[in-house]
Amino acid sequence: MKPELPKLPDLKLDVDHRIPASWDFDTGVGLILLIPDQHRQVMDKAPWADYLKLRLADFPTSANPILISGPRGTRTSIGFVSEDVRGFKALSQARALLAPLMAERCRKVNVISMLDQPETACILAEALVSAAYAALFPLPKLSDKPEDKPPLAVMNFFGEFEAADFRYAKATAEGNNLARWLTQLPGNYLTPRIYREYAQALAQQEGWEAEFYDCDQLERMEAGAFLSVVQASPNRDAGILQLRYRLTGAEERALALVGKGICFDTGGSNLKTGGSMLGMHGDMQGSAVALGTLLALTRLNFPAPVDCWLALAENHIGSRAVKCNDVVTALNGTTIELINTDAEGRMVLADTLALACRKPPRAILDYATLTGAVVSSLGNRMAGALTNRRHWVEPIIQAGEHCGERVWPFPYEDDYDDDLKSEVADTLQCRTAGAGDHIYAARFLGRFVDKDVGWLHVDMASTGTHKGGLAHIPSDIQGFGVRFGVEWFKRVIAE
């Protein structure tokens, strides 16, 4: 049984600037009240004013959100909204407001804004829609038992919500859903071959051009870095898939998305031990996010051309596996001394980046669950970033803060290369020991990016999963990066 690619859940969205005179709704209808945190007295003018005053007295003033039943039983989630709520905080508050109503199996949710700032109301509305699409989306479950689907089908927004950009919320949700769905599939349900079939079917549906560089072609191109990873694979189904998105008349240089797609990682000759191999079917999440970002950009009719490069492979152990101190030659002629075969992600990305630069793109954004070092540095709430453009550092932070997927830059200085010198090759693959591997990985990858091309590397090992969800995403698997990618490319073309 091959699971089908997902579709965006059905959710009807309506906006009415008139606030209902009565808040007593039918059974199965939940209510979200948005109240300005600094001006809670606006509730004195609400239809339930006296009831709210009595009911809220039972809660500490710090409680936020508050879940109550209205005078006639309407389940009501009350959110006290700060004037500066944006990005991550808005998405987090939206999930906290919506989750209890979905748990109560509300068929419809009415959102009433008593906020005095329409911009803030629209930010919360978009966040609520994003949270709803994430919660309604079923991740793949390989079982004959019927799925328990939440019944939420309608969201009505009453108040000054006319400027809310639900189109953006829907597009980025669809991309995120796709990324999470692919990442959850077990390794035997998402081999490089099956993954390619999914992506090519999506390309046909969306009107993207597709080209696949298989192992035979990569051998002719002397892409030794990529091929070193798949040398022990029992199937020759690995390769690099390029997808091209073009609007009619778009002729400028393309932007490039690049994603690490390791469908399973044993560690190779440096075999992972114990529980370290659990979850390694998700080592392809960077490629899933790149694909989800391309889908979101397509839904938004993004004006610039975009190429998406997916490095699809498995890292196996076997008699043909490469070993420590082996030397391989990458597609751009760089010789690499292997230090750790479990650092396979940077090897497949090296040749993929070099291939993407053969026709230099306008800019490159790559995603990869690459290093444990970035997790040690940031925990599991932000992604790490490194770039060859110093003036991008602050815009990277701002883009993450604006869209709610926070990204924090690390230094990208050339003296780190001194620690990657090899006695037999142009470079070491990585260091033998020591801290800062996320920085050294980026310095290694930078060798395969043309200096004239602006490049942003996002190490999302720190955000690929988060127990219990994060921001508006309720699942452990995050699909982190789609919102950031859309926001970043919007800023790049605006430069």
CSV table of C-alpha atoms in Angstrom, one decimal, residues 252 255 302-304 362 488-495:
chain,number,residue,atom,x,y,z
A,252,GLU,CA,15.6,36.4,-14.7
A,255,LEU,CA,16.4,31.3,-7.1
A,302,PHE,CA,5.7,33.8,-6.8
A,303,PRO,CA,6.9,36.1,-9.6
A,304,ALA,CA,10.5,34.9,-9.8
A,362,ARG,CA,20.3,34.4,-8.2
A,488,TRP,CA,13.3,34.9,2.7
A,489,PHE,CA,12.8,34.7,-1.0
A,490,LYS,CA,10.3,37.6,-0.9
A,491,ARG,CA,13.1,39.6,0.7
A,492,VAL,CA,15.7,38.5,-1.7
A,493,ILE,CA,13.8,39.6,-4.8
A,494,ALA,CA,12.9,42.9,-3.1
A,495,GLU,CA,16.7,43.7,-2.7
